[in-house]
mmCIF file of C-alpha atoms in Angstrom:
data_model
loop_
_atom_site.group_PDB
_atom_site.id
_atom_site.type_symbol
_atom_site.label_atom_id
_atom_site.label_comp_id
_atom_site.label_asym_id
_atom_site.label_seq_id
_atom_site.Cartn_x
_atom_site.Cartn_y
_atom_site.Cartn_z
ATOM 1 C CA UNK J 17 -41.143 4.208 -30.770
ATOM 2 C CA UNK J 18 -40.479 0.477 -31.435
ATOM 3 C CA UNK J 19 -42.307 -1.719 -29.211
ATOM 4 C CA UNK J 20 -41.938 -5.887 -29.053
ATOM 5 C CA UNK J 21 -44.950 -8.588 -29.243
ATOM 6 C CA UNK J 22 -43.460 -11.513 -27.655
ATOM 7 C CA UNK J 23 -42.313 -9.154 -24.554
ATOM 8 C CA UNK J 24 -45.260 -6.198 -24.666
ATOM 9 C CA UNK J 25 -42.306 -3.917 -24.273
ATOM 10 C CA UNK J 26 -41.774 -0.506 -26.305
ATOM 11 C CA UNK J 27 -38.396 0.014 -26.759
ATOM 12 C CA UNK J 28 -36.299 3.246 -27.493
ATOM 13 C CA UNK J 29 -33.819 3.850 -30.413
ATOM 14 C CA UNK J 30 -32.587 2.975 -33.355
ATOM 15 C CA UNK J 31 -33.272 -1.110 -33.032
ATOM 16 C CA UNK J 32 -33.947 -3.654 -35.324
ATOM 17 C CA UNK J 33 -34.536 -6.442 -32.449
ATOM 18 C CA UNK J 34 -35.650 -6.902 -28.987
ATOM 19 C CA UNK J 35 -32.356 -6.298 -26.288
ATOM 20 C CA UNK J 36 -34.478 -8.961 -23.474
ATOM 21 C CA UNK J 37 -35.823 -11.358 -26.320
ATOM 22 C CA UNK J 38 -33.861 -11.390 -29.889
ATOM 23 C CA UNK J 39 -37.006 -11.029 -31.639
ATOM 24 C CA UNK J 40 -38.349 -8.340 -34.272
ATOM 25 C CA UNK J 41 -39.330 -5.942 -32.986
ATOM 26 C CA UNK J 42 -43.229 -3.348 -35.166
ATOM 27 C CA UNK J 43 -41.415 -1.094 -36.662
ATOM 28 C CA UNK J 44 -45.100 0.814 -37.286
ATOM 29 C CA UNK J 45 -44.025 3.010 -33.886
ATOM 30 C CA UNK J 46 -42.521 6.191 -34.382
ATOM 31 C CA UNK J 47 -39.227 6.775 -34.785
ATOM 32 C CA UNK J 48 -37.036 7.267 -31.618
ATOM 33 C CA UNK J 49 -33.354 8.625 -31.192
ATOM 34 C CA UNK J 50 -31.306 6.351 -28.894
ATOM 35 C CA UNK J 51 -30.164 7.852 -26.146
ATOM 36 C CA UNK J 52 -26.812 6.733 -25.549
ATOM 37 C CA UNK J 53 -24.331 9.117 -28.246
ATOM 38 C CA UNK J 54 -22.221 5.808 -30.350
ATOM 39 C CA UNK J 55 -18.608 6.542 -29.149
ATOM 40 C CA UNK J 56 -16.577 4.343 -31.800
ATOM 41 C CA UNK J 57 -13.491 2.694 -30.756
ATOM 42 C CA UNK J 58 -10.201 3.538 -32.292
ATOM 43 C CA UNK J 59 -10.793 0.980 -33.992
ATOM 44 C CA UNK J 60 -13.335 2.193 -35.921
ATOM 45 C CA UNK J 61 -11.709 5.241 -36.089
ATOM 46 C CA UNK J 62 -8.549 4.419 -37.466
ATOM 47 C CA UNK J 63 -10.060 1.298 -39.548
ATOM 48 C CA UNK J 64 -8.410 2.515 -42.756
ATOM 49 C CA UNK J 65 -4.652 3.183 -40.955
ATOM 50 C CA UNK J 66 -5.175 -0.340 -39.547
ATOM 51 C CA UNK J 67 -5.786 -1.861 -42.655
ATOM 52 C CA UNK J 68 -3.359 0.083 -44.210
ATOM 53 C CA UNK J 69 -1.098 -1.822 -41.588
ATOM 54 C CA UNK J 70 -1.921 -5.113 -41.380
ATOM 55 C CA UNK J 71 -1.806 -5.283 -45.828
ATOM 56 C CA UNK J 72 1.688 -4.026 -45.898
ATOM 57 C CA UNK J 73 2.832 -6.345 -43.602
ATOM 58 C CA UNK J 74 0.720 -9.213 -45.007
ATOM 59 C CA UNK J 75 2.858 -7.712 -48.652
ATOM 60 C CA UNK J 76 6.020 -7.872 -47.091
ATOM 61 C CA UNK J 77 5.921 -10.808 -45.136
ATOM 62 C CA UNK J 78 4.205 -13.298 -47.935
ATOM 63 C CA UNK J 79 6.898 -11.846 -50.556
ATOM 64 C CA UNK J 80 9.933 -12.146 -48.593
ATOM 65 C CA UNK J 81 8.957 -15.879 -48.264
ATOM 66 C CA UNK J 82 8.386 -16.430 -51.594
ATOM 67 C CA UNK J 83 11.741 -14.839 -52.093
ATOM 68 C CA UNK J 84 13.753 -16.542 -49.655
ATOM 69 C CA UNK J 85 12.547 -19.641 -50.867
ATOM 70 C CA UNK J 86 13.414 -18.887 -54.843
ATOM 71 C CA UNK J 87 17.039 -18.233 -52.930
ATOM 72 C CA UNK J 88 16.935 -21.147 -50.013
ATOM 73 C CA UNK J 89 20.722 -21.031 -50.283
ATOM 74 C CA UNK J 90 21.017 -17.614 -48.394
ATOM 75 C CA UNK J 91 18.969 -19.136 -45.302
ATOM 76 C CA UNK J 92 15.826 -18.815 -43.800
ATOM 77 C CA UNK J 93 16.100 -15.157 -43.245
ATOM 78 C CA UNK J 94 12.420 -14.478 -43.816
ATOM 79 C CA UNK J 95 11.868 -16.500 -40.043
ATOM 80 C CA UNK J 96 13.633 -12.963 -38.878
ATOM 81 C CA UNK J 97 10.993 -10.861 -41.540
ATOM 82 C CA UNK J 98 7.997 -12.414 -39.691
ATOM 83 C CA UNK J 99 9.512 -11.930 -35.684
ATOM 84 C CA UNK J 100 9.568 -8.597 -36.840
ATOM 85 C CA UNK J 101 6.061 -7.853 -37.838
ATOM 86 C CA UNK J 102 4.999 -10.410 -35.156
ATOM 87 C CA UNK J 103 6.523 -8.289 -33.033
ATOM 88 C CA UNK J 104 5.135 -4.508 -34.061
ATOM 89 C CA UNK J 105 2.078 -6.341 -33.256
ATOM 90 C CA UNK J 106 2.877 -7.123 -30.538
ATOM 91 C CA UNK J 107 3.579 -3.715 -29.476
ATOM 92 C CA UNK J 108 1.047 -1.920 -31.325
ATOM 93 C CA UNK J 109 -1.684 -4.394 -29.552
ATOM 94 C CA UNK J 110 -0.716 -2.922 -26.369
ATOM 95 C CA UNK J 111 -0.483 0.766 -27.366
ATOM 96 C CA UNK J 112 -3.445 0.731 -28.335
ATOM 97 C CA UNK J 113 -5.124 -1.806 -25.551
ATOM 98 C CA UNK J 114 -3.165 0.853 -22.315
ATOM 99 C CA UNK J 115 -3.304 4.119 -25.045
ATOM 100 C CA UNK J 116 -6.009 5.599 -22.419
ATOM 101 C CA UNK J 117 -2.807 5.898 -19.008
ATOM 102 C CA UNK J 118 0.301 6.772 -20.986
ATOM 103 C CA UNK J 119 2.841 6.013 -17.748
ATOM 104 C CA UNK J 120 1.737 2.433 -18.477
ATOM 105 C CA UNK J 121 1.727 2.270 -21.916
ATOM 106 C CA UNK J 122 5.714 3.353 -21.725
ATOM 107 C CA UNK J 123 6.130 0.439 -18.752
ATOM 108 C CA UNK J 124 4.845 -2.308 -21.217
ATOM 109 C CA UNK J 125 6.715 -0.734 -24.445
ATOM 110 C CA UNK J 126 9.687 -1.062 -22.195
ATOM 111 C CA UNK J 127 9.448 -4.488 -21.365
ATOM 112 C CA UNK J 128 8.521 -6.016 -24.714
ATOM 113 C CA UNK J 129 11.122 -4.097 -25.661
ATOM 114 C CA UNK J 130 13.775 -5.163 -23.638
ATOM 115 C CA UNK J 131 12.147 -8.753 -23.850
ATOM 116 C CA UNK J 132 12.512 -8.541 -27.395
ATOM 117 C CA UNK J 133 15.798 -7.439 -28.013
ATOM 118 C CA UNK J 134 17.316 -9.877 -26.040
ATOM 119 C CA UNK J 135 15.418 -12.633 -28.203
ATOM 120 C CA UNK J 136 16.629 -11.192 -31.132
ATOM 121 C CA UNK J 137 20.433 -11.184 -30.014
ATOM 122 C CA UNK J 138 20.231 -14.863 -28.394
ATOM 123 C CA UNK J 139 18.792 -15.257 -32.098
ATOM 124 C CA UNK J 140 20.938 -14.029 -33.889
ATOM 125 C CA UNK J 141 24.496 -15.324 -32.424
ATOM 126 C CA UNK J 142 24.753 -13.046 -29.073
ATOM 127 C CA UNK J 143 26.586 -10.513 -29.186
ATOM 128 C CA UNK J 144 25.541 -8.481 -26.171
ATOM 129 C CA UNK J 145 23.883 -5.480 -28.246
ATOM 130 C CA UNK J 146 20.611 -5.441 -26.094
ATOM 131 C CA UNK J 147 22.397 -5.836 -22.803
ATOM 132 C CA UNK J 148 25.005 -2.746 -24.234
ATOM 133 C CA UNK J 149 22.567 -0.440 -25.137
ATOM 134 C CA UNK J 150 19.271 -1.456 -25.787
ATOM 135 C CA UNK J 151 17.708 -2.251 -22.184
ATOM 136 C CA UNK J 152 20.211 0.950 -20.734
ATOM 137 C CA UNK J 153 18.564 3.646 -23.443
ATOM 138 C CA UNK J 154 14.977 2.286 -23.294
ATOM 139 C CA UNK J 155 15.492 1.897 -19.330
ATOM 140 C CA UNK J 156 17.184 5.019 -19.234
ATOM 141 C CA UNK J 157 14.480 6.972 -22.181
ATOM 142 C CA UNK J 158 11.560 6.000 -21.245
ATOM 143 C CA UNK J 159 12.251 8.113 -17.435
ATOM 144 C CA UNK J 160 12.782 11.522 -19.071
ATOM 145 C CA UNK J 161 9.904 10.408 -21.142
ATOM 146 C CA UNK J 162 7.667 9.735 -18.379
ATOM 147 C CA UNK J 163 8.534 13.088 -16.578
ATOM 148 C CA UNK J 164 8.434 15.092 -19.061
ATOM 149 C CA UNK J 165 5.027 14.293 -20.552
ATOM 150 C CA UNK J 166 3.549 13.385 -16.847
ATOM 151 C CA UNK J 167 4.545 17.177 -16.206
ATOM 152 C CA UNK J 168 3.333 18.972 -19.428
ATOM 153 C CA UNK J 169 -0.053 17.000 -19.536
ATOM 154 C CA UNK J 170 -0.336 17.864 -16.316
ATOM 155 C CA UNK J 171 -1.804 13.640 -15.125
ATOM 156 C CA UNK J 172 -2.793 12.887 -11.423
ATOM 157 C CA UNK J 173 -0.797 11.349 -9.386
ATOM 158 C CA UNK J 174 -1.565 8.522 -8.512
ATOM 159 C CA UNK J 175 -2.236 7.473 -12.103
ATOM 160 C CA UNK J 176 2.035 7.984 -12.866
ATOM 161 C CA UNK J 177 3.069 7.391 -9.427
ATOM 162 C CA UNK J 178 3.472 3.893 -8.862
ATOM 163 C CA UNK J 179 4.978 3.805 -12.987
ATOM 164 C CA UNK J 180 7.215 6.384 -11.615
ATOM 165 C CA UNK J 181 9.403 4.063 -8.701
ATOM 166 C CA UNK J 182 8.549 0.727 -11.632
ATOM 167 C CA UNK J 183 10.942 3.199 -14.089
ATOM 168 C CA UNK J 184 12.899 4.104 -11.454
ATOM 169 C CA UNK J 185 13.514 -0.039 -10.991
ATOM 170 C CA UNK J 186 14.118 -1.062 -14.087
ATOM 171 C CA UNK J 187 16.582 1.945 -14.588
ATOM 172 C CA UNK J 188 18.755 -0.433 -12.367
ATOM 173 C CA UNK J 189 18.566 -3.612 -13.659
ATOM 174 C CA UNK J 190 21.571 -2.839 -15.061
ATOM 175 C CA UNK J 191 23.563 -2.556 -12.493
ATOM 176 C CA UNK J 192 22.899 -6.475 -12.503
ATOM 177 C CA UNK J 193 24.852 -6.780 -15.951
ATOM 178 C CA UNK J 194 27.717 -3.852 -14.696
ATOM 179 C CA UNK J 195 28.612 -6.252 -11.684
ATOM 180 C CA UNK J 196 28.437 -10.104 -13.466
ATOM 181 C CA UNK J 197 30.988 -8.274 -15.492
ATOM 182 C CA UNK J 198 28.664 -9.220 -18.742
ATOM 183 C CA UNK J 199 29.012 -6.355 -20.419
ATOM 184 C CA UNK J 200 31.128 -5.346 -23.552
ATOM 185 C CA UNK J 201 30.586 -1.016 -23.636
ATOM 186 C CA UNK J 202 29.973 0.022 -19.745
ATOM 187 C CA UNK J 203 29.027 3.614 -20.222
ATOM 188 C CA UNK J 204 25.613 2.994 -21.460
ATOM 189 C CA UNK J 205 24.508 1.493 -18.138
ATOM 190 C CA UNK J 206 26.068 3.681 -15.805
ATOM 191 C CA UNK J 207 24.569 6.447 -17.351
ATOM 192 C CA UNK J 208 21.458 4.533 -16.853
ATOM 193 C CA UNK J 209 21.729 3.704 -13.627
ATOM 194 C CA UNK J 210 22.810 7.486 -12.540
ATOM 195 C CA UNK J 211 20.003 8.071 -14.314
ATOM 196 C CA UNK J 212 17.707 5.943 -11.937
ATOM 197 C CA UNK J 213 19.438 6.352 -9.073
ATOM 198 C CA UNK J 214 19.320 10.523 -9.627
ATOM 199 C CA UNK J 215 15.138 9.579 -10.190
ATOM 200 C CA UNK J 216 14.739 7.709 -7.410
ATOM 201 C CA UNK J 217 15.659 10.779 -4.974
ATOM 202 C CA UNK J 218 13.705 13.129 -6.689
ATOM 203 C CA UNK J 219 10.991 11.325 -6.124
ATOM 204 C CA UNK J 220 10.905 10.524 -1.917
ATOM 205 C CA UNK J 221 12.621 14.105 -1.598
ATOM 206 C CA UNK J 222 9.410 15.156 -3.128
ATOM 207 C CA UNK J 223 6.184 13.220 -3.516
ATOM 208 C CA UNK J 224 7.467 10.593 -0.342
ATOM 209 C CA UNK J 225 4.264 10.594 1.469
ATOM 210 C CA UNK J 226 1.949 10.727 -1.324
ATOM 211 C CA UNK J 227 4.453 7.200 -3.095
ATOM 212 C CA UNK J 228 3.511 5.874 -0.079
ATOM 213 C CA UNK J 229 0.173 6.312 1.036
ATOM 214 C CA UNK J 230 -0.505 4.998 -2.838
ATOM 215 C CA UNK J 231 1.282 1.798 -2.301
ATOM 216 C CA UNK J 232 -0.104 1.358 1.243
ATOM 217 C CA UNK J 233 -3.811 2.108 -1.343
ATOM 218 C CA UNK J 234 -3.094 -0.458 -4.173
ATOM 219 C CA UNK J 235 -0.950 -3.291 -1.526
ATOM 220 C CA UNK J 236 -4.631 -2.366 0.593
ATOM 221 C CA UNK J 237 -2.213 -2.179 3.871
#
């Protein structure tokens, strides 16, 4: 056990400075083990993998920009490459931050992918593929994924109930595109809307009281 001559306290663990005054500890005492185990963060666990992905991203960004400067007559396509890399890292950041709650992670990804697709569609001349295909397919896939994962992993109700409702609400959004007549292809949106309504019906028929209780708790009603 080490001692701090300034604070006159004994300090347990493998530390070299006092936690109170940050002065160097007297190292003449007996060595002792840390009280709490050292738990590595995900950044330490997957340090090499994250560094590798970061390095590949930098290589692609630098190479594409350099090649684009050599052949400027083909347009500034490297900006799309840089935008794609930025979208990848934003999405990866939220996956890592929200990884403890699978339902929340999927909900964040639905929002991000939907926004990214609309922005990319607009920047590339707006052909409508984002609202025709991407948003309905992402919403429908998220509802099925959340339902399967929560059942397989036996996630507690309170951890996924609100996200079930949000996923179902996202699935109804394509009805706005359908009613306003801006869709070029309606089948993906119709399938997504139908799936969302079935999802809602199953939620309220089988878990209606639990949903109401969870909403009251979260809204402090």
